[in-house]
Amino acid sequence: QVQLVESGGGLVQAGDSLTLSCAVSGVSFTYYAMGWFRQAPGNEREFVAAISWSGANTYYADSVKGRFTISRDNAKNTVALRMSTLQPEDTAVYYCAANEEYQLRSYYDPSDYDYWGQGTQVTVSP
């Protein structure tokens, strides 16, 4: 059974940093590309960041480029999202997602990911 479990969300102030983590089980993690997405109330789920199976390639939404960093530890089956200089507009539920690298047509499209976590809330106060 595939499981993705996010952790690390919370309430922070604008300008603060926060690191989200996603623990993955039930798959051969090293074959999987990983992505982070977020969804604010009333909005569609949007791409935040993604990382290739090896970690050699990373991808970011323009809105978070330079502030967020995605990384993975294939020995621990985890992927992290380091978020810095957080702003109120970063408030959302953050989801990690996974799919086998060879099946992924687009790192940016949530419909290309087969497996999802339950999400973790990030709230940034002004």
mmCIF file of C-alpha atoms in Angstrom:
data_model
loop_
_atom_site.group_PDB
_atom_site.id
_atom_site.type_symbol
_atom_site.label_atom_id
_atom_site.label_comp_id
_atom_site.label_asym_id
_atom_site.label_seq_id
_atom_site.Cartn_x
_atom_site.Cartn_y
_atom_site.Cartn_z
ATOM 1 C CA GLN A 1 0.000 0.000 0.000
ATOM 2 C CA VAL A 2 1.409 3.333 -1.053
ATOM 3 C CA GLN A 3 1.494 5.988 1.631
ATOM 4 C CA LEU A 4 2.642 9.582 1.543
ATOM 5 C CA VAL A 5 2.565 11.367 4.871
ATOM 6 C CA GLU A 6 3.283 15.088 5.099
ATOM 7 C CA SER A 7 4.389 16.861 8.234
ATOM 8 C CA GLY A 8 5.809 20.192 9.320
ATOM 9 C CA GLY A 9 2.956 22.563 8.598
ATOM 10 C CA GLY A 10 1.867 25.236 11.016
ATOM 11 C CA LEU A 11 1.185 28.879 11.718
ATOM 12 C CA VAL A 12 4.036 31.304 11.082
ATOM 13 C CA GLN A 13 4.500 35.016 10.543
ATOM 14 C CA ALA A 14 5.396 36.692 7.294
ATOM 15 C CA GLY A 15 9.126 36.438 6.685
ATOM 16 C CA ASP A 16 9.517 33.225 8.650
ATOM 17 C CA SER A 17 10.760 29.893 7.379
ATOM 18 C CA LEU A 18 9.233 26.447 7.548
ATOM 19 C CA THR A 19 10.252 23.020 6.310
ATOM 20 C CA LEU A 20 7.723 20.443 5.193
ATOM 21 C CA SER A 21 8.562 16.771 4.999
ATOM 22 C CA CYS A 22 6.923 13.889 3.181
ATOM 23 C CA ALA A 23 7.601 10.284 4.120
ATOM 24 C CA VAL A 24 6.904 7.736 1.412
ATOM 25 C CA SER A 25 6.301 4.015 1.801
ATOM 26 C CA GLY A 26 5.024 1.184 -0.335
ATOM 27 C CA VAL A 27 6.950 2.080 -3.504
ATOM 28 C CA SER A 28 10.480 1.821 -4.825
ATOM 29 C CA PHE A 29 11.171 5.424 -3.954
ATOM 30 C CA THR A 30 14.238 5.809 -6.140
ATOM 31 C CA TYR A 31 12.113 5.295 -9.263
ATOM 32 C CA TYR A 32 9.704 8.059 -8.341
ATOM 33 C CA ALA A 33 9.598 11.726 -9.153
ATOM 34 C CA MET A 34 8.174 13.801 -6.324
ATOM 35 C CA GLY A 35 6.188 17.000 -6.355
ATOM 36 C CA TRP A 36 4.758 19.532 -3.931
ATOM 37 C CA PHE A 37 1.458 21.218 -4.676
ATOM 38 C CA ARG A 38 -0.728 23.572 -2.699
ATOM 39 C CA GLN A 39 -4.351 24.530 -2.597
ATOM 40 C CA ALA A 40 -5.832 27.628 -0.987
ATOM 41 C CA PRO A 41 -9.563 27.918 -0.273
ATOM 42 C CA GLY A 42 -11.494 28.599 -3.456
ATOM 43 C CA ASN A 43 -8.462 27.951 -5.640
ATOM 44 C CA GLU A 44 -7.360 25.058 -7.776
ATOM 45 C CA ARG A 45 -4.462 22.906 -6.716
ATOM 46 C CA GLU A 46 -1.275 24.498 -8.028
ATOM 47 C CA PHE A 47 2.242 23.326 -8.644
ATOM 48 C CA VAL A 48 4.913 24.435 -6.195
ATOM 49 C CA ALA A 49 8.035 22.340 -6.801
ATOM 50 C CA ALA A 50 9.195 18.978 -8.106
ATOM 51 C CA ILE A 51 12.318 16.856 -8.071
ATOM 52 C CA SER A 52 13.516 14.039 -10.298
ATOM 53 C CA TRP A 53 14.225 10.554 -8.982
ATOM 54 C CA SER A 54 17.911 11.229 -8.525
ATOM 55 C CA GLY A 55 17.529 14.733 -7.186
ATOM 56 C CA ALA A 56 19.592 16.080 -10.057
ATOM 57 C CA ASN A 57 16.734 18.093 -11.521
ATOM 58 C CA THR A 58 14.432 20.434 -9.671
ATOM 59 C CA TYR A 59 11.533 22.566 -10.858
ATOM 60 C CA TYR A 60 9.780 25.504 -9.229
ATOM 61 C CA ALA A 61 6.766 27.690 -9.735
ATOM 62 C CA ASP A 62 7.748 31.258 -10.487
ATOM 63 C CA SER A 63 5.970 32.415 -7.339
ATOM 64 C CA VAL A 64 8.314 30.426 -5.077
ATOM 65 C CA LYS A 65 11.567 30.421 -7.060
ATOM 66 C CA GLY A 66 14.407 31.653 -4.907
ATOM 67 C CA ARG A 67 12.400 31.205 -1.684
ATOM 68 C CA PHE A 68 11.571 27.487 -1.650
ATOM 69 C CA THR A 69 13.946 24.541 -2.013
ATOM 70 C CA ILE A 70 12.935 20.961 -2.689
ATOM 71 C CA SER A 71 15.227 18.082 -1.768
ATOM 72 C CA ARG A 72 15.048 14.350 -1.284
ATOM 73 C CA ASP A 73 16.796 11.652 0.697
ATOM 74 C CA ASN A 74 16.540 8.374 -1.171
ATOM 75 C CA ALA A 75 18.037 6.460 1.731
ATOM 76 C CA LYS A 76 15.205 7.618 3.990
ATOM 77 C CA ASN A 77 12.397 7.718 1.407
ATOM 78 C CA THR A 78 11.657 11.328 2.203
ATOM 79 C CA VAL A 79 11.239 14.569 0.313
ATOM 80 C CA ALA A 80 11.411 17.986 1.915
ATOM 81 C CA LEU A 81 10.290 21.480 1.000
ATOM 82 C CA ARG A 82 12.243 24.247 2.675
ATOM 83 C CA MET A 83 10.201 27.452 2.563
ATOM 84 C CA SER A 84 11.733 30.777 3.452
ATOM 85 C CA THR A 85 10.538 34.367 3.394
ATOM 86 C CA LEU A 86 6.993 33.125 3.663
ATOM 87 C CA GLN A 87 4.196 35.488 2.696
ATOM 88 C CA PRO A 88 0.461 35.441 3.471
ATOM 89 C CA GLU A 89 -0.213 34.383 -0.112
ATOM 90 C CA ASP A 90 1.682 31.156 0.608
ATOM 91 C CA THR A 91 -1.131 30.136 2.947
ATOM 92 C CA ALA A 92 -2.578 26.856 1.707
ATOM 93 C CA VAL A 93 -2.791 23.153 2.277
ATOM 94 C CA TYR A 94 0.420 21.642 0.942
ATOM 95 C CA TYR A 95 0.410 18.196 -0.626
ATOM 96 C CA CYS A 96 3.219 15.937 -1.694
ATOM 97 C CA ALA A 97 2.693 13.740 -4.724
ATOM 98 C CA ALA A 98 4.527 10.903 -6.437
ATOM 99 C CA ASN A 99 4.682 9.104 -9.717
ATOM 100 C CA GLU A 100 7.137 6.859 -11.444
ATOM 101 C CA GLU A 101 9.561 9.044 -13.333
ATOM 102 C CA TYR A 102 9.131 7.277 -16.664
ATOM 103 C CA GLN A 103 5.350 7.756 -16.546
ATOM 104 C CA LEU A 104 5.486 11.452 -15.780
ATOM 105 C CA ARG A 105 4.668 13.628 -18.780
ATOM 106 C CA SER A 106 4.827 16.884 -16.866
ATOM 107 C CA TYR A 107 6.278 17.692 -13.481
ATOM 108 C CA TYR A 108 3.908 20.651 -13.279
ATOM 109 C CA ASP A 109 0.539 18.976 -13.853
ATOM 110 C CA PRO A 110 -1.150 17.512 -10.764
ATOM 111 C CA SER A 111 -3.122 15.078 -12.924
ATOM 112 C CA ASP A 112 0.156 13.360 -13.824
ATOM 113 C CA TYR A 113 0.765 12.216 -10.257
ATOM 114 C CA ASP A 114 -0.763 8.962 -9.109
ATOM 115 C CA TYR A 115 -0.163 9.144 -5.377
ATOM 116 C CA TRP A 116 -0.951 11.908 -2.915
ATOM 117 C CA GLY A 117 -0.573 12.655 0.742
ATOM 118 C CA GLN A 118 -3.346 13.949 2.946
ATOM 119 C CA GLY A 119 -1.931 17.466 3.053
ATOM 120 C CA THR A 120 -0.560 19.737 5.744
ATOM 121 C CA GLN A 121 -1.816 23.238 6.501
ATOM 122 C CA VAL A 122 0.534 26.191 6.241
ATOM 123 C CA THR A 123 -0.804 29.513 7.469
ATOM 124 C CA VAL A 124 1.225 32.697 7.179
ATOM 125 C CA SER A 125 0.006 35.684 9.150
ATOM 126 C CA PRO A 126 0.851 39.243 8.023
#
